[in-house]
Amino acid sequence: MSEYIQNLNPTQRDAAVNYQGASLIIAGAGSGKTRVLTCRIAYMLSQGVQAHTVLALTFTNKAAKEMRERIATLVPGGMSRSLWMGTFHSVFARILRAESDKLGYPSSFTIYDSADAKNLVKLAIKELNLSDETYKPNVVAARISKAKNNLVTPQAYEANSSLQAEDREQRIPQFLDIYKLYARKCRENGAMDFDDLLLNTNILMRDFPEVLTKYQNQFRYILVDEYQDTNFAQYVIIRRLGELHGNVCVVGDDAQSIYSFRGAKIENILRFQQDFPGAKLFKLEQNYRSTQTIVNAANCVIEKNQRQIRKKSFSAADEGDPIRVIKAYTDKEESALLASDIYTTVRTRGVQYSDVAVLYRTNAQSRALEEALRSRNIPYKIYGGMSFYQRKEIKDMLAYVRLVVNPRDDEALRRIINTPARGIGDVTIGRIAGAAAANGLSMWEAVSRLDPATIGLAGAAGNKVAQFAKMIGELSEMRSTTEAYTLGLEIATRSGLIGTYKMQQTPESISALENIEELLNSIRVYTEEQERMAADTATEGESAPQALVQIDEWLQNVALLTDMDNENPEERNKVTLMTVHSAKGLEFEYVYVAGLEENLFPSMMSMGTPEGLEEERRLFYVALTRAKRAAVLSFAESRFKWGEMTFGRPSRFLSEIDPQYLDLQFELGDSRDSDEEANSAPRYGRPGGPSRYGRPGTGSSQDYGQGGYRKRAGAPDTGALRRTDTPSPGARFRSLSARGATQGSPATGSPASRFSAPGTGRPAARPSGPPAGYPPRPIGGATSASPHVTGATNGSDPPGASSSQGSGEMAVGTRVEHAKFGVGEIVAIEEWTSDVKLTVDFGAAGRKVLLKKFAKLQIL
DNA sequence: CTTTCGTATTTTTTT
DNA sequence: AATACGAAAG
Ligand SMILES: Nc1ncnc2c1ncn2[C@@H]1O[C@H](COP(=O)(O)OP(=O)(O)OP(=O)(O)O)[C@@H](O)[C@H]1O
């Protein structure tokens, strides 16, 4: 028997080796669930199971990539390469592209992210002449998302009177109209949003039995990690694909279900044994990750939840250090204390920075931490928040590519027709949209095919539009003959994006330029990888025709990537900063959890309901159990929020840990608000409330979907928050900002398993297109090689607002402090049109060129 | 049509 | 604090 199987404990081994039939592996954190899944796949391959018949779904692309790499080391040859492995979204996006003609989509359909979706909702609301006060785009988008996650199409929605009654009750009676229009627009644009990927997969499998059969036969073995966080749409996909052979293995931990805000249902894992009768149940009880202290402390916390499957969980590792709790007066002090502590830990414990993570509840908390780390020259990397792909310049650039690839993508056109400013305003855009609608064309088709005069685009505006159309047209024609990177560079230049950013010479524009270069670089890396893989497979067979890697292919891969999926070589040995949500499934030697305050963690938004609070508790459980050797918890008594100082008290979760596991140098105050006693002893299980998880023993739950929700007052909506950042070469992903969907509305009720057929929109444009390159490769690490950037040079002087505040005292050698980069020394000064360009050496943060006007430097 | 300035609003969490 | 949006000036 292979070594990797030998290394498993008996239960784990059982779970790995018995790969026929259905299996449910349910176990606490760190018990080796993911490892079992990995070994199981490797074992299957070693027993002769064909890799391409295995479908393994993970929670993130990164997890998939790591699992694939691990398997590659366990089995011979390139077998692991043919595994179908990825997130639900990326795997089914690939399948949808292959089958797109059946649903009337082009195979190169665009994938809209949440921001694109929100814009489209906004547009739909506007076109229906509804007020965006009543119909808040965020709320509407969240409700649409919820409907889709429950497989409720607009048609099904229309047939469902209780949903519509809910809308009326919430004073959004015309919600359905928006939903319909939104869906129509997506279809006309040849685009799917995240939720459509799952919804349309379901429609495909429901309406095309032969397609369903094909995939049922192809995927003889299905494995799902983190099953407790699947939503209804994902659940139905698994049930359908697995019902023929029942070789379905799911892995999860109900105590780690933390994504209910996007429709995840713990019930999915609880009813697995009913869905797949005879499923073998494996319970893993030993935690191999953490010290006894951490495991025991985490158990204390999770015990407080009423609704759960009770599980044993013990650690045979050392007792380990007690969990330290750090108190600070302000968020700034908290960050400073953590930064010093990290520094000391790394120094004295002989560990790497990369063994350390700081976790927090909200992205907004990262800022203070960043500043503290930076000023101490502690290297860090930050995930989530405003990721690379959400930055304006990147989204603009991607919109150009999207339009070139998919001429029906009106959303992309609207985004960039006047970016950079070319004198095409709202009025003109409105006329184009009108003409497009009147002729049943997309907006780009309208501007490129219709006579400008007939649609009222005479004069200056008409010329500008014609010029724009010509540019896109030419780029579009180059597509089939031009290699992806070259075309990307061409797009970046001819669109004028590079030129305008070059012209501006502000820190922001420099940063934007770097990001665009980085994006172009990722095209190159992707291209090279594809070519290498093509060459690999070609050596076995005959000479492969040197296929041109088109930009289409890259675009399709990029749409579902997040910053976590990029392994940048420069990002090694850095402290990790991320939200607790993003940390699920990861592990670190030392974990710091910051901001353990009432109303922050647990979040204010979630405390209204027992369910919400229990989810926060699970989230805290996840946070604690990321730590292998030690955890440190911190809170601040005051914190800036919306530019205002707010005061908080220590989180109730701190007092839920048995003090024997804590190293507490002070009295832990009461978490309760004086007038809030009732909240500290929430009553569970409302009268008639059907939703209660199976008690220990029964392991089942009757209900899912329906009921159990209470309306909450003041459902919040959210908006986007963005922070511009200054350039810092090498550090690809900058901070941040939070952005988010929200719930707000009560549940959409029954996840009707019958849902209606998609309406047919415009016929598919171009049913060509290769299946997306697979396995999906994340874009590679950026080297410092800067793509040569052509474009307008800054001959002309930018209209300079006058500058120079507090002139004088700066000279070469002056020590200054920057809000982000910390302390540095000026090494060069240069006149720059109306301002002064400073080169400052910030030590670890690097050497930066800053404009005095913007840099807000403090002279020390 | 663009830029600029003032005001209102925002923060959970993410594929 | 930072952003997005709308109004008014250029
Ligand atoms: N039998 C074993 N022997 C030694 N180490 C093990 C064993 N099983 C698991 N581990 C280690 O325990 C750690 C946790 O494993 P893994 O990530 O698979 O757990 P998990 O159950 O998926 O955790 P989580 O639910 O928190 O994501 C890993 O570092 C893994 O290498």
GROMACS .gro file of N, CA and C in nm, chain A residues 309-391:
model
  249
  309ILE      N    1  -2.419   1.969   1.495
  309ILE     CA    2  -2.392   1.829   1.517
  309ILE      C    3  -2.278   1.823   1.618
  310ARG      N    4  -2.302   1.762   1.732
  310ARG     CA    5  -2.194   1.756   1.830
  310ARG      C    6  -2.086   1.661   1.778
  311LYS      N    7  -1.966   1.705   1.791
  311LYS     CA    8  -1.855   1.624   1.741
  311LYS      C    9  -1.745   1.619   1.845
  312LYS      N   10  -1.676   1.511   1.846
  312LYS     CA   11  -1.556   1.508   1.929
  312LYS      C   12  -1.443   1.571   1.849
  313SER      N   13  -1.354   1.630   1.921
  313SER     CA   14  -1.237   1.683   1.854
  313SER      C   15  -1.127   1.697   1.958
  314PHE      N   16  -1.020   1.626   1.938
  314PHE     CA   17  -0.912   1.636   2.035
  314PHE      C   18  -0.781   1.647   1.960
  315SER      N   19  -0.682   1.697   2.033
  315SER     CA   20  -0.551   1.709   1.973
  315SER      C   21  -0.453   1.626   2.056
  316ALA      N   22  -0.366   1.558   1.987
  316ALA     CA   23  -0.263   1.482   2.057
  316ALA      C   24  -0.132   1.558   2.058
  317ALA      N   25  -0.136   1.679   2.009
  317ALA     CA   26  -0.015   1.760   2.006
  317ALA      C   27   0.015   1.813   2.146
  318ASP      N   28   0.117   1.895   2.155
  318ASP     CA   29   0.149   1.957   2.283
  318ASP      C   30   0.032   2.035   2.335
  319GLU      N   31   0.039   2.062   2.463
  319GLU     CA   32  -0.062   2.150   2.520
  319GLU      C   33  -0.049   2.287   2.455
  320GLY      N   34   0.072   2.332   2.437
  320GLY     CA   35   0.095   2.459   2.369
  320GLY      C   36   0.074   2.579   2.459
  321ASP      N   37   0.099   2.695   2.404
  321ASP     CA   38   0.087   2.817   2.482
  321ASP      C   39  -0.059   2.854   2.501
  322PRO      N   40  -0.086   2.921   2.612
  322PRO     CA   41  -0.222   2.976   2.626
  322PRO      C   42  -0.247   3.083   2.520
  323ILE      N   43  -0.373   3.108   2.496
  323ILE     CA   44  -0.409   3.208   2.395
  323ILE      C   45  -0.399   3.345   2.460
  324ARG      N   46  -0.315   3.426   2.407
  324ARG     CA   47  -0.299   3.559   2.465
  324ARG      C   48  -0.409   3.652   2.419
  325VAL      N   49  -0.452   3.736   2.511
  325VAL     CA   50  -0.551   3.837   2.473
  325VAL      C   51  -0.487   3.973   2.493
  326ILE      N   52  -0.495   4.054   2.392
  326ILE     CA   53  -0.431   4.186   2.398
  326ILE      C   54  -0.539   4.293   2.395
  327LYS      N   55  -0.526   4.385   2.486
  327LYS     CA   56  -0.622   4.494   2.492
  327LYS      C   57  -0.553   4.622   2.448
  328ALA      N   58  -0.622   4.702   2.371
  328ALA     CA   59  -0.565   4.829   2.329
  328ALA      C   60  -0.671   4.936   2.345
  329TYR      N   61  -0.625   5.061   2.346
  329TYR     CA   62  -0.722   5.168   2.363
  329TYR      C   63  -0.781   5.211   2.230
  330THR      N   64  -0.702   5.204   2.128
  330THR     CA   65  -0.754   5.245   1.998
  330THR      C   66  -0.717   5.140   1.894
  331ASP      N   67  -0.781   5.151   1.780
  331ASP     CA   68  -0.748   5.058   1.672
  331ASP      C   69  -0.603   5.075   1.628
  332LYS      N   70  -0.556   5.199   1.636
  332LYS     CA   71  -0.420   5.225   1.596
  332LYS      C   72  -0.322   5.156   1.690
  333GLU      N   73  -0.353   5.168   1.818
  333GLU     CA   74  -0.266   5.103   1.916
  333GLU      C   75  -0.272   4.952   1.901
  334GLU      N   76  -0.390   4.901   1.877
  334GLU     CA   77  -0.406   4.757   1.858
  334GLU      C   78  -0.312   4.710   1.747
  335SER      N   79  -0.317   4.781   1.636
  335SER     CA   80  -0.233   4.743   1.523
  335SER      C   81  -0.086   4.749   1.559
  336ALA      N   82  -0.049   4.854   1.632
  336ALA     CA   83   0.090   4.869   1.669
  336ALA      C   84   0.134   4.755   1.760
  337LEU      N   85   0.048   4.720   1.855
  337LEU     CA   86   0.083   4.612   1.946
  337LEU      C   87   0.098   4.480   1.871
  338LEU      N   88   0.006   4.456   1.779
  338LEU     CA   89   0.015   4.332   1.703
  338LEU      C   90   0.142   4.330   1.619
  339ALA      N   91   0.171   4.442   1.557
  339ALA     CA   92   0.290   4.447   1.473
  339ALA      C   93   0.415   4.418   1.555
  340SER      N   94   0.424   4.479   1.672
  340SER     CA   95   0.541   4.454   1.757
  340SER      C   96   0.546   4.308   1.799
  341ASP      N   97   0.428   4.257   1.831
  341ASP     CA   98   0.422   4.119   1.875
  341ASP      C   99   0.467   4.023   1.765
  342ILE      N  100   0.425   4.053   1.645
  342ILE     CA  101   0.464   3.970   1.531
  342ILE      C  102   0.616   3.975   1.514
  343TYR      N  103   0.666   4.096   1.526
  343TYR     CA  104   0.810   4.113   1.512
  343TYR      C  105   0.885   4.028   1.616
  344THR      N  106   0.838   4.038   1.740
  344THR     CA  107   0.903   3.961   1.847
  344THR      C  108   0.890   3.811   1.823
  345THR      N  109   0.772   3.770   1.786
  345THR     CA  110   0.750   3.628   1.762
  345THR      C  111   0.845   3.575   1.656
  346VAL      N  112   0.854   3.648   1.548
  346VAL     CA  113   0.939   3.602   1.439
  346VAL      C  114   1.085   3.598   1.485
  347ARG      N  115   1.123   3.699   1.562
  347ARG     CA  116   1.260   3.703   1.612
  347ARG      C  117   1.291   3.589   1.708
  348THR      N  118   1.203   3.572   1.806
  348THR     CA  119   1.236   3.480   1.915
  348THR      C  120   1.196   3.335   1.887
  349ARG      N  121   1.096   3.314   1.805
  349ARG     CA  122   1.053   3.177   1.783
  349ARG      C  123   1.114   3.117   1.657
  350GLY      N  124   1.192   3.196   1.591
  350GLY     CA  125   1.258   3.145   1.472
  350GLY      C  126   1.161   3.097   1.365
  351VAL      N  127   1.059   3.174   1.342
  351VAL     CA  128   0.967   3.138   1.233
  351VAL      C  129   0.972   3.246   1.124
  352GLN      N  130   0.913   3.214   1.016
  352GLN     CA  131   0.910   3.306   0.903
  352GLN      C  132   0.788   3.398   0.914
  353TYR      N  133   0.797   3.511   0.848
  353TYR     CA  134   0.680   3.598   0.843
  353TYR      C  135   0.562   3.525   0.779
  354SER      N  136   0.594   3.440   0.685
  354SER     CA  137   0.485   3.371   0.615
  354SER      C  138   0.413   3.269   0.704
  355ASP      N  139   0.466   3.243   0.821
  355ASP     CA  140   0.396   3.155   0.914
  355ASP      C  141   0.292   3.229   0.997
  356VAL      N  142   0.284   3.359   0.974
  356VAL     CA  143   0.197   3.442   1.057
  356VAL      C  144   0.082   3.498   0.973
  357ALA      N  145  -0.036   3.497   1.033
  357ALA     CA  146  -0.149   3.561   0.966
  357ALA      C  147  -0.223   3.650   1.065
  358VAL      N  148  -0.273   3.760   1.015
  358VAL     CA  149  -0.362   3.843   1.095
  358VAL      C  150  -0.499   3.836   1.029
  359LEU      N  151  -0.596   3.793   1.106
  359LEU     CA  152  -0.732   3.777   1.053
  359LEU      C  153  -0.824   3.881   1.116
  360TYR      N  154  -0.923   3.923   1.039
  360TYR     CA  155  -1.016   4.022   1.092
  360TYR      C  156  -1.153   3.999   1.030
  361ARG      N  157  -1.251   4.067   1.088
  361ARG     CA  158  -1.388   4.045   1.044
  361ARG      C  159  -1.422   4.122   0.917
  362THR      N  160  -1.373   4.245   0.909
  362THR     CA  161  -1.408   4.329   0.794
  362THR      C  162  -1.281   4.379   0.724
  363ASN      N  163  -1.293   4.395   0.596
  363ASN     CA  164  -1.179   4.443   0.519
  363ASN      C  165  -1.129   4.579   0.566
  364ALA      N  166  -1.222   4.661   0.613
  364ALA     CA  167  -1.183   4.796   0.652
  364ALA      C  168  -1.077   4.794   0.761
  365GLN      N  169  -1.073   4.689   0.838
  365GLN     CA  170  -0.976   4.683   0.947
  365GLN      C  171  -0.833   4.669   0.897
  366SER      N  172  -0.817   4.632   0.774
  366SER     CA  173  -0.682   4.605   0.727
  366SER      C  174  -0.596   4.731   0.724
  367ARG      N  175  -0.661   4.844   0.708
  367ARG     CA  176  -0.583   4.965   0.685
  367ARG      C  177  -0.489   4.997   0.800
  368ALA      N  178  -0.546   4.998   0.921
  368ALA     CA  179  -0.464   5.031   1.037
  368ALA      C  180  -0.351   4.929   1.051
  369LEU      N  181  -0.384   4.803   1.027
  369LEU     CA  182  -0.283   4.699   1.039
  369LEU      C  183  -0.171   4.719   0.938
  370GLU      N  184  -0.212   4.751   0.817
  370GLU     CA  185  -0.112   4.775   0.713
  370GLU      C  186  -0.014   4.884   0.753
  371GLU      N  187  -0.072   4.991   0.803
  371GLU     CA  188   0.014   5.104   0.837
  371GLU      C  189   0.112   5.066   0.947
  372ALA      N  190   0.062   4.994   1.045
  372ALA     CA  191   0.149   4.955   1.155
  372ALA      C  192   0.260   4.862   1.106
  373LEU      N  193   0.224   4.768   1.022
  373LEU     CA  194   0.326   4.675   0.973
  373LEU      C  195   0.427   4.748   0.887
  374ARG      N  196   0.376   4.837   0.806
  374ARG     CA  197   0.465   4.907   0.714
  374ARG      C  198   0.564   4.994   0.790
  375SER      N  199   0.514   5.060   0.893
  375SER     CA  200   0.605   5.149   0.962
  375SER      C  201   0.711   5.070   1.038
  376ARG      N  202   0.688   4.943   1.060
  376ARG     CA  203   0.788   4.860   1.126
  376ARG      C  204   0.869   4.777   1.027
  377ASN      N  205   0.844   4.805   0.900
  377ASN     CA  206   0.915   4.732   0.795
  377ASN      C  207   0.889   4.582   0.799
  378ILE      N  208   0.770   4.546   0.840
  378ILE     CA  209   0.735   4.405   0.838
  378ILE      C  210   0.665   4.377   0.705
  379PRO      N  211   0.718   4.286   0.626
  379PRO     CA  212   0.655   4.261   0.496
  379PRO      C  213   0.522   4.191   0.513
  380TYR      N  214   0.425   4.228   0.432
  380TYR     CA  215   0.294   4.165   0.444
  380TYR      C  216   0.231   4.158   0.306
  381LYS      N  217   0.135   4.071   0.295
  381LYS     CA  218   0.054   4.068   0.174
  381LYS      C  219  -0.090   4.066   0.219
  382ILE      N  220  -0.174   4.123   0.138
  382ILE     CA  221  -0.311   4.139   0.180
  382ILE      C  222  -0.402   4.081   0.074
  383TYR      N  223  -0.498   4.007   0.119
  383TYR     CA  224  -0.591   3.945   0.025
  383TYR      C  225  -0.730   4.003   0.044
  384GLY      N  226  -0.807   3.996  -0.058
  384GLY     CA  227  -0.946   4.037  -0.047
  384GLY      C  228  -0.960   4.186  -0.056
  385GLY      N  229  -1.073   4.234  -0.015
  385GLY     CA  230  -1.096   4.375  -0.026
  385GLY      C  231  -1.094   4.414  -0.171
  386MET      N  232  -1.038   4.529  -0.197
  386MET     CA  233  -1.033   4.569  -0.336
  386MET      C  234  -0.920   4.495  -0.403
  387SER      N  235  -0.956   4.392  -0.470
  387SER     CA  236  -0.852   4.311  -0.530
  387SER      C  237  -0.806   4.374  -0.660
  388PHE      N  238  -0.703   4.318  -0.709
  388PHE     CA  239  -0.646   4.362  -0.835
  388PHE      C  240  -0.753   4.377  -0.944
  389TYR      N  241  -0.837   4.277  -0.952
  389TYR     CA  242  -0.933   4.274  -1.062
  389TYR      C  243  -1.049   4.370  -1.043
  390GLN      N  244  -1.056   4.433  -0.928
  390GLN     CA  245  -1.165   4.528  -0.907
  390GLN      C  246  -1.119   4.671  -0.923
  391ARG      N  247  -0.993   4.690  -0.946
  391ARG     CA  248  -0.945   4.826  -0.960
  391ARG      C  249  -0.994   4.885  -1.092
   0.00000   0.00000   0.00000
